[in-house]
Amino acid sequence: MTQPTMGTRPPGEPRRVAYLYVLPAFAVYAAFLLYPIGRAVQFSLYDWDGLSLGRWVGLENYAAIVADEGLRAAFGHALVLIVFYAAGPLVIGLGLAAILNHAKVRGLGFFRTVVFLPQVVAMVVVAVAWRRVYAPDGTLNTLLGALGLDALTRGWLGDYTFALPAVGVVGTWFETGLVTVLLLAGMSRIPAELYEAARLDGAGAVREFFAVTLPSVRGEIAVALTLTVIAALRTFDLVYITTRGGPGDSTSVPSYEVYHRAFGLSQVGSAAAIGVTLTVVIFVISFGINRFADRRVT
Amino acid sequence: MTPPMRLAALAAGMLVLTACAPGSSAPPSPASPAGSSSGSPSAVRTDAAALGNVTLTVWDQEVRGGQAAQMKQLNDAFQAKYPNIKLNRVSRSFDDLNTTLRLALSGNEPPDVVEANNGRSAMGAFVKAGQLRPLDAYADVYGWKQRYPESVLRYSRYSADGKLFGEGNLYGLPQVGEVVGIFYNRAKLTKLGLEPPKTWADFETALATAKAGGEVPLQLGNLDKWPAVHVFGTVQGRHVPPGQIGTLAFGRKGASWNTTENTTAAEQLVGWVDKGYFAKGFNGQGYDPAWQAFGKGQGAFMIAGTWLLADLQKALGDDLGFMLPPGVTADAPPVATGGTGLPFAITAKSPNPDAAAAYINFITSADAMKVLTETGNLPVAETDQQSVAKGPQQDVFTAFGTVTAKNGLVPYLDYATPTFADTLGAALQDLLAKKATPQEFLATLEKDYKTFAESNG
């Protein structure tokens, strides 16, 4: 038996050999992810119609994003959607999960499935269905009419005030299930002793929620927020199917603009610039959420 | 996670690897002569049977109902007549074709024949990149200029650099025609005691009567942004001289949106909103649900294109009527928005242009037009030669025949600039929702049009 040589190198294979193990996966990663990202960054520096020779314009496409009122609005709309995609589902999900977890509901599995169901349906199908709901002669208006609220009926997706919230509500409906199930999983892992202790200290249900439940699921909240915020920022299919950015430009979002510019308007450079900007924004925000969650846990 | 520094270095590395301008593969020399011979008409070989064994790859978008039927029938007939030419048909929906054609054309072995959308963002861009072959030599030998009225051919014409639309070389040949007019529900008009209107003023009176009679005067669903473009185009055709509309719609210099005529048109359209002539909540209603509602009997009139004929006829039968938008006076020359279906074009890199041209000639011949009629389509040429049963289909054929014979087709407004479909669609939603005044609406259009027309030289 030989003693391992001390201090010269860490145990296991030498580093250079270790890199070899990583290489195949890295090659795939590079070919299908890093290379396209690199190309997208490159395209964003050109004025290119996708066909003829591109013209180098440096950062002009990025300057245009800042200067273009319509594009700034698109990013603003994405931020509004975060409220509907992330904040709304989080609040509703916390409430639902707390009730489902606490009340020892009979047939929990059934309710969990029902709440999760929207996630299973493809967003395109969801969007088509909701388009019907919001139509001037659609379900929502029929319902309002039946309640005697005829004054409130309108073509929801064609209304300048309500189109964006209407799109957002679909997002809330879609994401709530995911958030609820995530939180439910987190809550089910909280030891019952914690609740008993809280109760002995005289805490009511509300107090218990804020003192025990909420701190215990901080990790799940971070995961839920990361997923839903990213979903909000990259919303495409919902807008594409329901409104195509209309009425006017009141529901346009960056992802839709990327598609629209690249395939509709032949402005590939501009589309790439928006895509890259959106990627950076998503990266920064999800990084921020995770940093925030980590700090609170330790 | 990889530290940002390393990521940046990697990205930079990727850039170095790919540091040539996108699309840098040199475009094929534009307007290269047909085949190995020169481009003069005498060198064009029209005897398709003598071309030897050839495989033609054809990309089309004739996927639905009657469109698919005519294509299959014509392809079978072509194969039977020229067994030496093998057709390799690739058929995709309009949207799919639009998004994939661009890549296909920039490849080394593009299809031989493609259906390319007329507008600047498709055909215009392909011409600019030298990817389509000018067909004028073929047009001369095959007599296409006699077969087609110039008001139809100009929708497939571009200057060789792709800048001018509507004149210059011929780059494609369409099969079907389209015209935007007024569909009406004959039963409803009878009930209201109305005749199909003879003048534009009659039409407005009819709308008012329908409103008073408790009907939806004008069906419209504008959620998809573009449907109101056709309504505005029709109203504009009553107030603005056709020549001016043509200049605006082809994105040429020399016209302006800020004119009293255009203002009158925009004001009239807004007036219809105020008077409640449009279906309720029209900006929030989809295009398909709207025309389906018209088919179910909701609405006395609907301004829309002939492409809805087959579906509406199925729903309304002989209660359906179609007419060109009436003029200021009953005998005013017809003016209507319209054009052609997607033209068939030949790619510049195709090794078999003569066979491709023979194919295009075959599917647009007089016999082909009969096949188109039989399968429920509106043939773009020799429309008046076709015999169709009395009723809505005849209405449509008569309307198209009349307006093309008198060169009264004005182009779709969204042809103007690569971004105009979007600009106009959004601006019309703003106008109809009263978020913009007619003046602001026209200023928006003017800005897009002027910016493009000036940069386009």
Coordinates of C-alpha atoms in Angstrom, one line a residue, chain A residues 19 26 29-30 34-35 37-39 41-43 45-46 48-55 131-132 134-137 141 150 153-161 240-249 256-257 259-260 262-268 283 287, chain B residues 1-2 4 6-7 10-11 14-15 17-25 95 98-99 102-103 105-106 120-122 125-126 128-129 131 223-225 280-289 292-293 298 418-420 422 425-431 433 435:
Chain A
Y19 CA -11.7 18.0 -18.4
F26 CA -19.5 20.6 -23.3
Y29 CA -23.6 22.4 -25.1
A30 CA -21.3 24.6 -27.1
L34 CA -23.1 28.8 -26.9
Y35 CA -22.7 28.9 -30.6
I37 CA -25.9 32.7 -28.5
G38 CA -22.7 33.9 -30.1
R39 CA -24.3 34.1 -33.5
V41 CA -25.0 38.5 -30.4
Q42 CA -23.2 38.9 -33.7
F43 CA -26.4 39.4 -35.7
L45 CA -24.6 44.2 -34.4
Y46 CA -25.7 44.1 -38.0
W48 CA -29.5 42.5 -41.7
D49 CA -32.7 41.5 -43.6
G50 CA -32.0 37.8 -43.3
L51 CA -31.1 37.5 -47.0
S52 CA -28.7 39.9 -48.5
L53 CA -25.3 41.0 -47.0
G54 CA -25.6 42.4 -43.5
R55 CA -24.3 45.9 -42.8
R131 CA -59.8 34.2 -26.7
R132 CA -63.3 32.7 -26.9
Y134 CA -63.0 37.2 -23.9
A135 CA -64.9 37.6 -27.2
P136 CA -67.7 40.2 -27.4
D137 CA -70.2 37.4 -27.5
N141 CA -69.7 38.9 -21.4
D150 CA -74.4 44.8 -19.1
T153 CA -69.5 44.0 -21.2
R154 CA -66.9 44.8 -23.9
G155 CA -64.6 43.2 -26.4
W156 CA -62.0 42.6 -23.7
L157 CA -59.0 41.9 -25.9
G158 CA -59.8 44.9 -28.1
D159 CA -60.1 47.3 -25.2
Y160 CA -57.1 49.6 -24.6
T161 CA -57.5 49.6 -20.9
Y240 CA -49.3 35.9 -30.5
I241 CA -52.6 34.0 -30.3
T242 CA -54.8 36.4 -28.4
T243 CA -53.9 39.9 -29.6
R244 CA -50.9 40.0 -31.9
G245 CA -49.7 42.9 -29.7
G246 CA -52.9 44.9 -30.3
P247 CA -55.1 46.8 -29.9
G248 CA -52.6 49.4 -31.2
D249 CA -49.4 48.3 -29.5
Y256 CA -43.4 38.8 -29.7
E257 CA -41.3 41.7 -31.1
Y259 CA -40.6 37.0 -33.7
H260 CA -42.4 39.8 -35.4
A262 CA -37.3 38.6 -37.6
F263 CA -40.0 36.9 -39.6
G264 CA -42.6 39.6 -40.3
L265 CA -40.5 42.7 -40.9
S266 CA -37.2 41.1 -42.0
Q267 CA -35.2 43.1 -39.4
V268 CA -33.1 40.2 -38.1
F283 CA -30.5 36.6 -16.3
F287 CA -29.9 36.1 -10.5
Chain B
M1 CA -22.2 28.7 -12.6
T2 CA -19.6 29.9 -15.0
P4 CA -19.4 36.0 -16.1
R6 CA -15.3 33.3 -18.6
L7 CA -18.7 33.5 -20.3
L10 CA -16.3 32.4 -24.6
A11 CA -18.8 34.5 -26.3
M14 CA -17.5 32.4 -30.7
L15 CA -17.7 35.7 -32.4
L17 CA -15.1 31.9 -35.1
T18 CA -18.0 33.4 -36.9
A19 CA -16.7 36.8 -37.6
C20 CA -18.0 37.2 -41.1
A21 CA -21.0 39.3 -41.9
P22 CA -24.3 37.4 -41.8
G23 CA -25.6 36.5 -45.2
S24 CA -22.1 36.9 -46.7
S25 CA -22.3 34.0 -49.1
D95 CA -47.6 31.0 -42.7
N98 CA -43.6 32.4 -45.5
T99 CA -41.3 31.6 -42.6
R102 CA -36.3 32.7 -46.7
L103 CA -33.9 30.0 -45.5
L105 CA -33.8 30.3 -50.9
S106 CA -30.5 31.2 -49.3
R120 CA -41.7 43.8 -50.2
S121 CA -40.7 41.6 -47.2
A122 CA -40.9 38.4 -49.4
A125 CA -36.4 40.9 -50.5
F126 CA -35.8 37.8 -52.7
K128 CA -33.0 42.3 -54.0
A129 CA -30.9 39.3 -52.9
Q131 CA -32.6 34.8 -55.7
L223 CA -58.7 41.7 -33.2
D224 CA -56.2 40.3 -35.7
K225 CA -55.2 43.9 -36.6
K280 CA -70.3 45.6 -31.1
G281 CA -66.8 45.2 -29.7
F282 CA -65.3 44.7 -33.1
N283 CA -61.7 45.5 -32.0
G284 CA -62.0 42.6 -29.6
Q285 CA -63.5 40.1 -32.0
G286 CA -61.4 37.7 -34.1
Y287 CA -61.5 37.7 -37.9
D288 CA -62.8 34.1 -38.2
P289 CA -65.6 34.5 -35.6
Q292 CA -68.7 33.1 -39.3
A293 CA -71.2 35.3 -37.5
Q298 CA -75.6 38.4 -38.1
P418 CA -41.9 46.3 -45.2
T419 CA -43.4 47.6 -41.9
F420 CA -46.7 49.1 -43.2
D422 CA -48.1 46.6 -38.9
G425 CA -53.1 47.8 -38.7
A426 CA -52.2 49.2 -35.3
A427 CA -53.0 52.8 -36.4
L428 CA -56.5 51.7 -37.6
Q429 CA -57.2 50.1 -34.2
D430 CA -56.2 53.4 -32.6
L431 CA -58.4 55.3 -35.0
A433 CA -61.1 53.1 -30.9
K435 CA -57.4 56.8 -29.5

